[in-house]
Coordinates of N, CA, C and O and ligand atoms in Angstrom, one line a residue:
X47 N -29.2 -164.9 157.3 CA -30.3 -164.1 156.8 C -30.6 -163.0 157.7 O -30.9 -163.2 158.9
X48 N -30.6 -161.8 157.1 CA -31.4 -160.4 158.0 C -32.2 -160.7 158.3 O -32.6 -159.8 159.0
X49 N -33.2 -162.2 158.0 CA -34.8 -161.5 158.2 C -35.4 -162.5 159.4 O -35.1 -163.7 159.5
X50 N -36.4 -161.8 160.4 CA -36.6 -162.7 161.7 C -37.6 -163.6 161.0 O -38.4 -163.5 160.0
X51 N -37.3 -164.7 161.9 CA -38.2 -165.9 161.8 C -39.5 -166.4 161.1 O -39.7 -167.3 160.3
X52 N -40.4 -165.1 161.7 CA -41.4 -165.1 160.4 C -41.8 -164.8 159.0 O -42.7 -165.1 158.2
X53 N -40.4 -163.9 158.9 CA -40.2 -163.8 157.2 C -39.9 -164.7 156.6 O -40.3 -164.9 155.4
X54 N -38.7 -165.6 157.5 CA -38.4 -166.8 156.6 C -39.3 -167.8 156.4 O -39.3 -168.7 155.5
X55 N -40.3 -167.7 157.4 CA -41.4 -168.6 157.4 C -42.2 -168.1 156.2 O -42.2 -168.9 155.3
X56 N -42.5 -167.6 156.1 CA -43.0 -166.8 154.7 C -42.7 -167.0 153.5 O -43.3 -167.3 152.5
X57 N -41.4 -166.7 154.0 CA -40.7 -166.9 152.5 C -40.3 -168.6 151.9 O -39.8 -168.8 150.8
X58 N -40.7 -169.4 152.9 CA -40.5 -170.3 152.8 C -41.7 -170.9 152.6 O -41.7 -172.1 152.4
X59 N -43.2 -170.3 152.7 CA -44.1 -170.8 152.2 C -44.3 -170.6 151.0 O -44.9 -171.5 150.4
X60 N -43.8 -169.5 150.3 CA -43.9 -168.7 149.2 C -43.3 -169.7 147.9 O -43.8 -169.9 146.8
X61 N -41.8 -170.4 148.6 CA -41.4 -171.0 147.9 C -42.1 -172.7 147.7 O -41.6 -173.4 146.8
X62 N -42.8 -173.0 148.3 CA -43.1 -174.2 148.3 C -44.5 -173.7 147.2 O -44.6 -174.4 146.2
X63 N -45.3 -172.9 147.3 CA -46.3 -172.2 146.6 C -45.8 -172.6 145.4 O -46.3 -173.6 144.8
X64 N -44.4 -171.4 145.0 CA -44.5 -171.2 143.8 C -43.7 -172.8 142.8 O -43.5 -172.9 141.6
X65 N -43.4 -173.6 143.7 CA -42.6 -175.2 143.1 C -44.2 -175.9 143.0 O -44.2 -177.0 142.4
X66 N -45.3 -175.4 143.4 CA -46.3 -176.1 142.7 C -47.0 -176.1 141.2 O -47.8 -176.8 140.6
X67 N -46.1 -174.9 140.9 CA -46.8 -174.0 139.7 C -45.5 -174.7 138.2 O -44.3 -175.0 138.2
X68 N -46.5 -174.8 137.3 CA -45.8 -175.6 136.1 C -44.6 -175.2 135.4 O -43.8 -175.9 134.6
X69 N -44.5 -173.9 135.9 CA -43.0 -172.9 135.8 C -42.0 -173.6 136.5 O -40.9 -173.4 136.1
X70 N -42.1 -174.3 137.2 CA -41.1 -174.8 138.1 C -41.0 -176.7 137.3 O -40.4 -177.6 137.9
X71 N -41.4 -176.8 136.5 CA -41.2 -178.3 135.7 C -41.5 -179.1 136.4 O -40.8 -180.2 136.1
X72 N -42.1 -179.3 137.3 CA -42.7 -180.9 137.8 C -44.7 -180.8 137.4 O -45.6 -181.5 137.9
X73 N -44.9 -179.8 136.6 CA -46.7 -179.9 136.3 C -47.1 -179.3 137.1 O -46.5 -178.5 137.8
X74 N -48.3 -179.4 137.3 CA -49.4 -178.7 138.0 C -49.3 -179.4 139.5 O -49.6 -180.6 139.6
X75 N -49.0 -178.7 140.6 CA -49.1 -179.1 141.7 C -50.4 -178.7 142.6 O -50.5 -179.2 143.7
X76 N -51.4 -177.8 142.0 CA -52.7 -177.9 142.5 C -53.3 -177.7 141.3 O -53.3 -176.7 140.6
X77 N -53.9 -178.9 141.4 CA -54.6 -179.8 140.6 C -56.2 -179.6 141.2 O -57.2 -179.2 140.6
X78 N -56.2 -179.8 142.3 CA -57.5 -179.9 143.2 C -57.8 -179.2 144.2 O -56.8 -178.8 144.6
X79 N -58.9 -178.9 145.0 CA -59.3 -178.3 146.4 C -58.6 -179.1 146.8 O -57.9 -178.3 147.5
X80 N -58.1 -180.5 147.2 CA -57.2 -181.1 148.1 C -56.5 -181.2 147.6 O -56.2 -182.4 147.6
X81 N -55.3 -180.3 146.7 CA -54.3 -180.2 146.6 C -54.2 -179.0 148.1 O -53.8 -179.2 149.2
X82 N -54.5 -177.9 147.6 CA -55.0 -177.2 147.7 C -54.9 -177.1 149.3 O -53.9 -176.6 149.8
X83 N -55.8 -177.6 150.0 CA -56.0 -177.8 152.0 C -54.6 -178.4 152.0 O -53.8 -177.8 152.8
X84 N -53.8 -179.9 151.1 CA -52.8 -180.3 151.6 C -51.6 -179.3 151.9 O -50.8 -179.5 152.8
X85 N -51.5 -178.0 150.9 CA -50.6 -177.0 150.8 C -51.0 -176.1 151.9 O -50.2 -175.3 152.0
X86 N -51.9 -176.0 152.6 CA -52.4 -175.1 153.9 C -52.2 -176.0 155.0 O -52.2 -175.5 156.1
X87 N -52.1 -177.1 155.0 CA -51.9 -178.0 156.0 C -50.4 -178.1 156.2 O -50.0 -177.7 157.3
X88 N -49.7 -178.5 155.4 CA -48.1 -178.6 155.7 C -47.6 -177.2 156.4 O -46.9 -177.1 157.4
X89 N -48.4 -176.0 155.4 CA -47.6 -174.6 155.7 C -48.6 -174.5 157.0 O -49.1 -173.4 156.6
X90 N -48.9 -174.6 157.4 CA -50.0 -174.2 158.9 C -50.3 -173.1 158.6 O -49.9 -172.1 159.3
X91 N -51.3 -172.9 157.4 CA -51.6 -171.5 157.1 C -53.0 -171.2 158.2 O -53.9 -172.1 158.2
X92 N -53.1 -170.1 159.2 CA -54.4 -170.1 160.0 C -55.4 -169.5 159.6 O -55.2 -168.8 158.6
X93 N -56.6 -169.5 160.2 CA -58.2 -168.8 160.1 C -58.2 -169.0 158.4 O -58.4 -168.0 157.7
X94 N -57.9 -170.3 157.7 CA -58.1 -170.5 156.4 C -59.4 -171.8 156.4 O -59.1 -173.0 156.5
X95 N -61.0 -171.4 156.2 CA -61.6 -172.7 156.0 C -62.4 -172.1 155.1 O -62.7 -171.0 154.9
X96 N -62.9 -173.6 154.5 CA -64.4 -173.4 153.6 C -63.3 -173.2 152.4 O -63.2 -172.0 152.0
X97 N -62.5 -174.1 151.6 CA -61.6 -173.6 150.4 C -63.0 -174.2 149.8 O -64.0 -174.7 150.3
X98 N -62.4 -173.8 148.1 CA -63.5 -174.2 147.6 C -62.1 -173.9 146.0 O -60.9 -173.8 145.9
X99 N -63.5 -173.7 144.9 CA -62.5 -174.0 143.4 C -61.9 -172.6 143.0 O -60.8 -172.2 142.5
X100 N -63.3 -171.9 143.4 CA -62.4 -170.2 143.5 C -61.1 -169.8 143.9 O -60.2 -169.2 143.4
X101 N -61.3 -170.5 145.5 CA -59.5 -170.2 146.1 C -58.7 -170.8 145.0 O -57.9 -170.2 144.3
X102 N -58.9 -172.0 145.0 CA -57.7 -172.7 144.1 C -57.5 -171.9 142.8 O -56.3 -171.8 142.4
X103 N -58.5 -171.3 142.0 CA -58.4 -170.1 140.9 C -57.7 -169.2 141.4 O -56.6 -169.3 140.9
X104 N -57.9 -168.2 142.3 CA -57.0 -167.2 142.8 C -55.9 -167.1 143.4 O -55.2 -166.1 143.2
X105 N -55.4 -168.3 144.5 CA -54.3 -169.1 144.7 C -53.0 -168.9 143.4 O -51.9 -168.4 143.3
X106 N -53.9 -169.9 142.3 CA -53.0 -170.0 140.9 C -52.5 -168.3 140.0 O -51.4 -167.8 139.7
X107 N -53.5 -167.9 139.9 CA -53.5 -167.0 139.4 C -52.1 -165.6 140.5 O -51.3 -164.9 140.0
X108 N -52.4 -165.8 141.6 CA -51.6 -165.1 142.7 C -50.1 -165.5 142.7 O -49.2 -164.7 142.9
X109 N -49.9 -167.1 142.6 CA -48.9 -167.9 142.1 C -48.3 -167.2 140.7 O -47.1 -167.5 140.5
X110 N -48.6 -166.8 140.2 CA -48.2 -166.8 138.7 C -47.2 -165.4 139.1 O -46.0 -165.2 139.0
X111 N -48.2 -164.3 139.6 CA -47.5 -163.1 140.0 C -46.5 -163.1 141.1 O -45.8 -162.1 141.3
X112 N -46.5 -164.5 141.9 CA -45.3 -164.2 143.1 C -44.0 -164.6 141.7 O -43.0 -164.1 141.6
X113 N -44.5 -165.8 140.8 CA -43.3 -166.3 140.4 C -42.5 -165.3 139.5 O -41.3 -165.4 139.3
X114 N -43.2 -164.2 138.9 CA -42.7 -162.9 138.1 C -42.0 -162.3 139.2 O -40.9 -162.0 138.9
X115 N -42.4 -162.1 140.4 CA -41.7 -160.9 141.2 C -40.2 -161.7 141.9 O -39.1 -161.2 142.2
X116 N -40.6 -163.2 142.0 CA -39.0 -163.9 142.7 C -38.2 -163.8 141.2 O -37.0 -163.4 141.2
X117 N -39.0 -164.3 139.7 CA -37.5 -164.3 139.4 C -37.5 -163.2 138.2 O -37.2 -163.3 137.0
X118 N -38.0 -162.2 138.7 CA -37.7 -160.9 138.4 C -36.4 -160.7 137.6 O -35.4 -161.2 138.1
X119 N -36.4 -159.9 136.4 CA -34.7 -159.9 135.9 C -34.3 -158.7 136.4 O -33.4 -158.3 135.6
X120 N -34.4 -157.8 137.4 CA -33.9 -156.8 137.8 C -34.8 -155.8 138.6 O -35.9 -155.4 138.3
X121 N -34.2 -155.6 139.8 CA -34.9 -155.1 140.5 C -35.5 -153.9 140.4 O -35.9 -153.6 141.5
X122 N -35.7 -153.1 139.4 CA -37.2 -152.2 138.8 C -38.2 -153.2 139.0 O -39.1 -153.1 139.8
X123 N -37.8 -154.4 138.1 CA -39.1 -154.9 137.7 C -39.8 -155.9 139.0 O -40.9 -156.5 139.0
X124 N -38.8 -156.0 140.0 CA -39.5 -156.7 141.0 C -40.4 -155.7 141.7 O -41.6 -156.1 141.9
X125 N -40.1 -154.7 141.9 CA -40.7 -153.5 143.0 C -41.8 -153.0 142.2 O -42.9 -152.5 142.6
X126 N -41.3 -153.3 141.0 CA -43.1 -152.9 140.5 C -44.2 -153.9 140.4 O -45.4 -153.6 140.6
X127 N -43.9 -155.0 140.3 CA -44.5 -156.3 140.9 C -45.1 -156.4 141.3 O -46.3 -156.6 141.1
X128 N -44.3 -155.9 142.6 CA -44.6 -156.1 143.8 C -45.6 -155.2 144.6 O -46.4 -155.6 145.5
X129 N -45.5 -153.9 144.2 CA -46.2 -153.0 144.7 C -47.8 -153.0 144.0 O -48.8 -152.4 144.5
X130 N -47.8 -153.6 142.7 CA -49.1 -154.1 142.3 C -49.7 -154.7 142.9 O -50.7 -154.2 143.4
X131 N -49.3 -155.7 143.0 CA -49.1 -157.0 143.8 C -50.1 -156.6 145.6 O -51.2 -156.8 146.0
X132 N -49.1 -155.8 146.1 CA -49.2 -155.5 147.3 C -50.7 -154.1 147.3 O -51.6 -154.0 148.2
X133 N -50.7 -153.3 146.2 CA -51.7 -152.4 146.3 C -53.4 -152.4 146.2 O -54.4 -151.8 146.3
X134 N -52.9 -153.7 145.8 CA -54.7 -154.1 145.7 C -55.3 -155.2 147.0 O -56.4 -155.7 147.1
X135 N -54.0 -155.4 148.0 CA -54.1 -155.9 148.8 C -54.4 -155.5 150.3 O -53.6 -154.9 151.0
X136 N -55.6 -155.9 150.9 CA -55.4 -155.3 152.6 C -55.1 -155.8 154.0 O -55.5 -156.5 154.9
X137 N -54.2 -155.2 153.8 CA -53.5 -155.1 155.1 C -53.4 -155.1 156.5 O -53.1 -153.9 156.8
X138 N -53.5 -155.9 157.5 CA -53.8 -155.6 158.5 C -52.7 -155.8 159.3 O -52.1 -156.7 158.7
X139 N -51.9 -155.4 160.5 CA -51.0 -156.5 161.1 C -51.2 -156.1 162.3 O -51.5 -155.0 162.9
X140 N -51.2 -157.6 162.9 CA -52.0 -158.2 164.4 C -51.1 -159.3 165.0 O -51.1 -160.2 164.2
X141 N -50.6 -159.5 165.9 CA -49.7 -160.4 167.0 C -50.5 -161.6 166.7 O -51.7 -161.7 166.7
X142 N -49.7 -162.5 166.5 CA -50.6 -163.6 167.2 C -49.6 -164.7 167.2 O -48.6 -164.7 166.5
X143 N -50.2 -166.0 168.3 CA -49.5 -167.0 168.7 C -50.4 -167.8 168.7 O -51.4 -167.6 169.4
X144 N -50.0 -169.1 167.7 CA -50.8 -170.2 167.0 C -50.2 -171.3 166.8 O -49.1 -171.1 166.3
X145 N -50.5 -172.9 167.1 CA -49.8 -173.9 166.6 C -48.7 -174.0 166.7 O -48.0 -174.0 165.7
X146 N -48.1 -174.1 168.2 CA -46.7 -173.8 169.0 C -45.4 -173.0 167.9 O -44.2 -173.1 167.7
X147 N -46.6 -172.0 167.1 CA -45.2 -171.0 166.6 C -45.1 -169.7 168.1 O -46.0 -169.3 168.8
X148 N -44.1 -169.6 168.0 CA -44.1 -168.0 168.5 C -44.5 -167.1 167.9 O -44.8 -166.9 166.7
X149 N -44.5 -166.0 169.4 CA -45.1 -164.6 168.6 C -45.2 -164.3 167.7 O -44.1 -164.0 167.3
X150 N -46.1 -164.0 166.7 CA -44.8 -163.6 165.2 C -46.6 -162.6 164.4 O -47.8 -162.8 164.7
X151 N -46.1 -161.5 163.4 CA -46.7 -161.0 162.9 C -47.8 -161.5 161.7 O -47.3 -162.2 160.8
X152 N -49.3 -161.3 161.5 CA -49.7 -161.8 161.1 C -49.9 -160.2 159.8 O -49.9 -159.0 160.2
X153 N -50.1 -160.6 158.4 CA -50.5 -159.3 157.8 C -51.9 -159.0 157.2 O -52.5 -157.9 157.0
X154 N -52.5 -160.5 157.0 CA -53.3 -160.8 156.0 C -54.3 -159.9 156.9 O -54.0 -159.8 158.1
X155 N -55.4 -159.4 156.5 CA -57.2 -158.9 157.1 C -58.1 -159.5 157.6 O -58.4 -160.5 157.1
X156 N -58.5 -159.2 158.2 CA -59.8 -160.3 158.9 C -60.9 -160.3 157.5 O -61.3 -159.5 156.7
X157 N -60.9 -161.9 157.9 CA -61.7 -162.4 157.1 C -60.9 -163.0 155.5 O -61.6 -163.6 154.6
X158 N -59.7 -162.9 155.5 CA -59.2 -162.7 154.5 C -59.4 -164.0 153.3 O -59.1 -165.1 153.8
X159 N -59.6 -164.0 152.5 CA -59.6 -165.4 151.4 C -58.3 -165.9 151.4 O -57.4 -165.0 151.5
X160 N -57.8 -167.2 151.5 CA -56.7 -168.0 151.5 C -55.3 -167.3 150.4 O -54.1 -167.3 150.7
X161 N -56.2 -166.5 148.8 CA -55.0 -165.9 148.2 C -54.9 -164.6 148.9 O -53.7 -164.3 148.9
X162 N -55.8 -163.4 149.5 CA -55.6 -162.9 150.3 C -54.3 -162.7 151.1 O -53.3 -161.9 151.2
X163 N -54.8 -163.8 151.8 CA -53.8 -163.9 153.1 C -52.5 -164.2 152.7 O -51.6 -163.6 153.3
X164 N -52.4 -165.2 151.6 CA -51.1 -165.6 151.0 C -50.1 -163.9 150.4 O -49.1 -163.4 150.8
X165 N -50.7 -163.7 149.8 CA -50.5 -162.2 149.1 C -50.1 -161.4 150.2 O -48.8 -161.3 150.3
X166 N -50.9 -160.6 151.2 CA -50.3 -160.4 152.2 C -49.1 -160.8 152.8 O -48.0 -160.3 152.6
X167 N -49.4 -162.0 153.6 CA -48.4 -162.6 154.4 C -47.0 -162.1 153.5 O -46.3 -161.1 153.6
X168 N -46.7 -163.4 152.5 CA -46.1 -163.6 151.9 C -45.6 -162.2 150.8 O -44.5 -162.0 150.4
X169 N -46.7 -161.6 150.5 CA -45.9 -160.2 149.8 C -45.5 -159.1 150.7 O -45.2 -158.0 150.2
X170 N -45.6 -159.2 152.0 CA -44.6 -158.3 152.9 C -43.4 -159.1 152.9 O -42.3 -158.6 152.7
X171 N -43.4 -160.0 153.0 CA -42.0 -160.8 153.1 C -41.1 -160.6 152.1 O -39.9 -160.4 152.3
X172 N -41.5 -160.6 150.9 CA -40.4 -160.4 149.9 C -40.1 -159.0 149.7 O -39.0 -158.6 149.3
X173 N -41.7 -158.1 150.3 CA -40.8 -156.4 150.0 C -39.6 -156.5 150.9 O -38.6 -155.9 150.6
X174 N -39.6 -157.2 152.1 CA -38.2 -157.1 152.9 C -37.1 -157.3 152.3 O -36.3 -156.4 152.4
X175 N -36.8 -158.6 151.6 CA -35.8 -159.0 151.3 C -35.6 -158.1 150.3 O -34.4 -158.0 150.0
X176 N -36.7 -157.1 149.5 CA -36.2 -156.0 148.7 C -35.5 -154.9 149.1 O -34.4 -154.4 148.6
X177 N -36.3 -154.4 150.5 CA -35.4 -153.5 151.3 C -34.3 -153.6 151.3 O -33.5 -152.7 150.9
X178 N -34.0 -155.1 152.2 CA -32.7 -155.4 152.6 C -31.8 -155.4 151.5 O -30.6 -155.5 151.8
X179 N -32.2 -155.3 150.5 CA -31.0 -155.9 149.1 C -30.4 -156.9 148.7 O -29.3 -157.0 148.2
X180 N -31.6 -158.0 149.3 CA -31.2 -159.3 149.1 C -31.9 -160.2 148.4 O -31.9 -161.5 148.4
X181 N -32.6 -159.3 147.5 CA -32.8 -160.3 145.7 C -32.3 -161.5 145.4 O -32.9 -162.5 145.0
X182 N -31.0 -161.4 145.5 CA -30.0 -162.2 145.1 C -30.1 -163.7 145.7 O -29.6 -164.8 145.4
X183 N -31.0 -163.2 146.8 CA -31.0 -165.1 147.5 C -31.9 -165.9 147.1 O -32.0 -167.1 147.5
X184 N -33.0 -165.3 145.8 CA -33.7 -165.4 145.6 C -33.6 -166.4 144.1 O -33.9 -166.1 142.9
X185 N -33.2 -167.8 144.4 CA -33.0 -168.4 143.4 C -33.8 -169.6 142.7 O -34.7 -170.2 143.2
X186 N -33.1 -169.9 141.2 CA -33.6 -170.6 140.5 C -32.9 -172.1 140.5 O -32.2 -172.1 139.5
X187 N -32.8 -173.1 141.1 CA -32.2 -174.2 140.8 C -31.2 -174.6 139.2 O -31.5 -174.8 138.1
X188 N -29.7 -174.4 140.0 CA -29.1 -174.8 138.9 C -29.0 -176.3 137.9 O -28.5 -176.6 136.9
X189 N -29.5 -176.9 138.5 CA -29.8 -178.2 137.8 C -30.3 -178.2 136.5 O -31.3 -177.5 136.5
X190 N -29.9 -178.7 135.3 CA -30.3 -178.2 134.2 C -32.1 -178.8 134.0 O -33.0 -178.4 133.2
X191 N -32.2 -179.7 134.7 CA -33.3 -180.5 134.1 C -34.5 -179.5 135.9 O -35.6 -180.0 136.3
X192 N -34.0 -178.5 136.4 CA -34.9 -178.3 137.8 C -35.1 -177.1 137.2 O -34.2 -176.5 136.6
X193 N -36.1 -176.5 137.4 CA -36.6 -175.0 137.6 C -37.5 -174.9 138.9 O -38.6 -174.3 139.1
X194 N -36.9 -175.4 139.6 CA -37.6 -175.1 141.2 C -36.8 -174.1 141.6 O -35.6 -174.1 141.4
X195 N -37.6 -172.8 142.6 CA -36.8 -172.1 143.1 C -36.8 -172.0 144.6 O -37.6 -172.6 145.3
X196 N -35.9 -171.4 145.1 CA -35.4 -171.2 146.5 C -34.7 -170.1 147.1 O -34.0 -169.2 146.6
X197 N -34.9 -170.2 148.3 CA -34.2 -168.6 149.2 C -33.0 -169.6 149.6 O -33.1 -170.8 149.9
X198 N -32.0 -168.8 149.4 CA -29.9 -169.3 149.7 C -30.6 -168.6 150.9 O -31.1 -167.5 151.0
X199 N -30.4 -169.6 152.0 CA -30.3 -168.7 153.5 C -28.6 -168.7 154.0 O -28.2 -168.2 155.0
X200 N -27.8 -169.3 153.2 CA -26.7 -169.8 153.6 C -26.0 -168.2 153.8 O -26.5 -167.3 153.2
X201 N -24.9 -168.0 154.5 CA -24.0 -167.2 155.5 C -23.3 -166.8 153.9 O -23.9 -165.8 153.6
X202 N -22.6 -167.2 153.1 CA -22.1 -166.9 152.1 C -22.9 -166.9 150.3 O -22.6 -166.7 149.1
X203 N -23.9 -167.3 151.0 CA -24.8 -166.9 149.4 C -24.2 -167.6 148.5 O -23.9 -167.1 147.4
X204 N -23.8 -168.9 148.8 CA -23.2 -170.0 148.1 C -24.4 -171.3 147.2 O -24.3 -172.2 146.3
X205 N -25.4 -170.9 148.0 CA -26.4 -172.4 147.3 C -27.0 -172.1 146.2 O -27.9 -171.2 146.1
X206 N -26.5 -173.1 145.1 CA -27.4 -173.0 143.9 C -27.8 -174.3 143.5 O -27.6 -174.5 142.3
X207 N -28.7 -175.4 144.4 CA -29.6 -176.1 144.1 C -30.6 -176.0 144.9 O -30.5 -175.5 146.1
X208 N -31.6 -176.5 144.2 CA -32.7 -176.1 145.4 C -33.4 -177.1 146.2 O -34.6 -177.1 146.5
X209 N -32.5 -178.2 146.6 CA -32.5 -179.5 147.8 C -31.2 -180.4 147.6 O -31.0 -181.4 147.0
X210 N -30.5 -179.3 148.3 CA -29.3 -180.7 148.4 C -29.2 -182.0 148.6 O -28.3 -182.7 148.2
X211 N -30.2 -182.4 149.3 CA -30.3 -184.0 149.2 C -30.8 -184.7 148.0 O -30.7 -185.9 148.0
X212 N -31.5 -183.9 146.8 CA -32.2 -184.4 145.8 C -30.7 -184.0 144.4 O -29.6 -184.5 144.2
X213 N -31.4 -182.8 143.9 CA -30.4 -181.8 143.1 C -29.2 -182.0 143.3 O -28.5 -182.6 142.5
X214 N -28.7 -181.5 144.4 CA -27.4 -181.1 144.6 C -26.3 -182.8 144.6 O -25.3 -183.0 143.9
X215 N -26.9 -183.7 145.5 CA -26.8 -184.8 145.3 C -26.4 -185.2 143.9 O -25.2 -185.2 143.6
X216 N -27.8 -185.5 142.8 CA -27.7 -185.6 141.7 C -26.6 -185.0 141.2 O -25.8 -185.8 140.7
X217 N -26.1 -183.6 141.2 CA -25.5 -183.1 140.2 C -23.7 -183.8 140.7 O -22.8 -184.1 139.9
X218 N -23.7 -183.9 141.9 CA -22.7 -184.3 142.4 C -21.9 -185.2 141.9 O -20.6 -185.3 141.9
X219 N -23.1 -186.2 141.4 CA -22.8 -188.0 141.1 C -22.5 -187.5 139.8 O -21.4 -187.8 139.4
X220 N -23.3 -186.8 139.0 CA -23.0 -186.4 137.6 C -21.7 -185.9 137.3 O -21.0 -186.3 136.4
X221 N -21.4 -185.1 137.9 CA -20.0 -184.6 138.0 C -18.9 -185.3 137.8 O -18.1 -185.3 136.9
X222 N -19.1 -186.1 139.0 CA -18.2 -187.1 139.6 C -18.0 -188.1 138.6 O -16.8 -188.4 138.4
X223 N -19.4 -188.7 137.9 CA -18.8 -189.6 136.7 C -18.7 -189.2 135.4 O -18.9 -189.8 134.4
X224 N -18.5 -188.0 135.6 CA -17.9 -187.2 134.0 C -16.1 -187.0 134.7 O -15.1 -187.2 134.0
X225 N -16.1 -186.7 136.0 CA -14.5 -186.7 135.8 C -13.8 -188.2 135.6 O -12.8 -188.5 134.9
X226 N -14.9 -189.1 136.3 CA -14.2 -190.1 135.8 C -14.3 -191.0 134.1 O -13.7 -192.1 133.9
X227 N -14.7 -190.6 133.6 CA -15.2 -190.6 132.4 C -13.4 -189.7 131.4 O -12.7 -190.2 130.6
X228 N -13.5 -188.6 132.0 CA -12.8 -187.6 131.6 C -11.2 -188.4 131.4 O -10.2 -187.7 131.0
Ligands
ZN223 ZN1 -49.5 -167.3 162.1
ZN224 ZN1 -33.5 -178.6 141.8

């Protein structure tokens, strides 16, 4: 992957975000304000307190628009997305070193609301991967029964499940006993 550490960190929150959302077929993954803190707790989202039912409203709603812009059918329509997305958003970027990460860029504004910050953070990260011209890593789980998606960080742009130990596994075994079957 082109992109330093913090983008993937990003982008890797983005993805765990948008696998909460009913688009991805496992239901509603924030359900509650403690859904909600548990998804800022795992991702060590910082200077995020006082959630309440609002965030969780705007959160979802912010969710809905990252999941248009990752599975975008063509790259017009991600960049305009995205620049929506990104234009009603403010911006700040400030160093900081938190919760034994390294250095790494922060974008969101002081003071920012939790979808704020997410939108920020997380929607510079994807204009990169648009820069870069790397849409393409930007996937949908081939499992027929998964619509979870995922960033292919792999060297060859080879992965098309989105947890090899779950999915990929599965599909493996399925395979396997259709050849033998066959
Ligand atoms: Zn940080
Ligand atoms: Zn899957």
């Amino acid at each position: 992957m082109p992109f330093s550490h913090d983008m993937v960190y990003s982008l890797t929150t983005v993805v765990d975000l948008l696998n909460t959302s009913p688009a991805a077929g496992g239901g509603e993954g924030l359900t509650s304000v403690e859904d909600l803190r548990a998804f800022v707790g795992r991702r060590v989202i910082s200077d995020v307190e006082n959630l309440d039912d609002r965030d969780l409203a705007e959160v979802r709603e912010l969710r809905d628009e990252f999941y248009k812009v990752f599975t975008a059918p063509d790259r017009e329509t991600a960049v305009s997305l995205l620049n929506t997305l990104l234009g009603r958003t403010r911006i700040t970027p400030s160093l900081a070193e938190h919760d034994g990460f390294s250095l790494h860029v922060h974008y969101f504004a002081p003071g920012a609301s939790l979808a704020e910050h997410l939108a920020a953070d997380c929607g510079v990260a994807l204009a990169h991967v648009l820069v870069e011209d790397e849409r393409d890593r930007l996937r949908t789980c081939a499992a027929p029964d998964c619509d979870h998606v995922f960033v292919d960080e792999s060297r060859n742009r080879s992965r098309v499940y989105c947890d090899s130990r779950t999915c990929g596994n599965r599909m493996h075994v399925a395979a396997y006993r259709a050849r033998r079957r066959a």
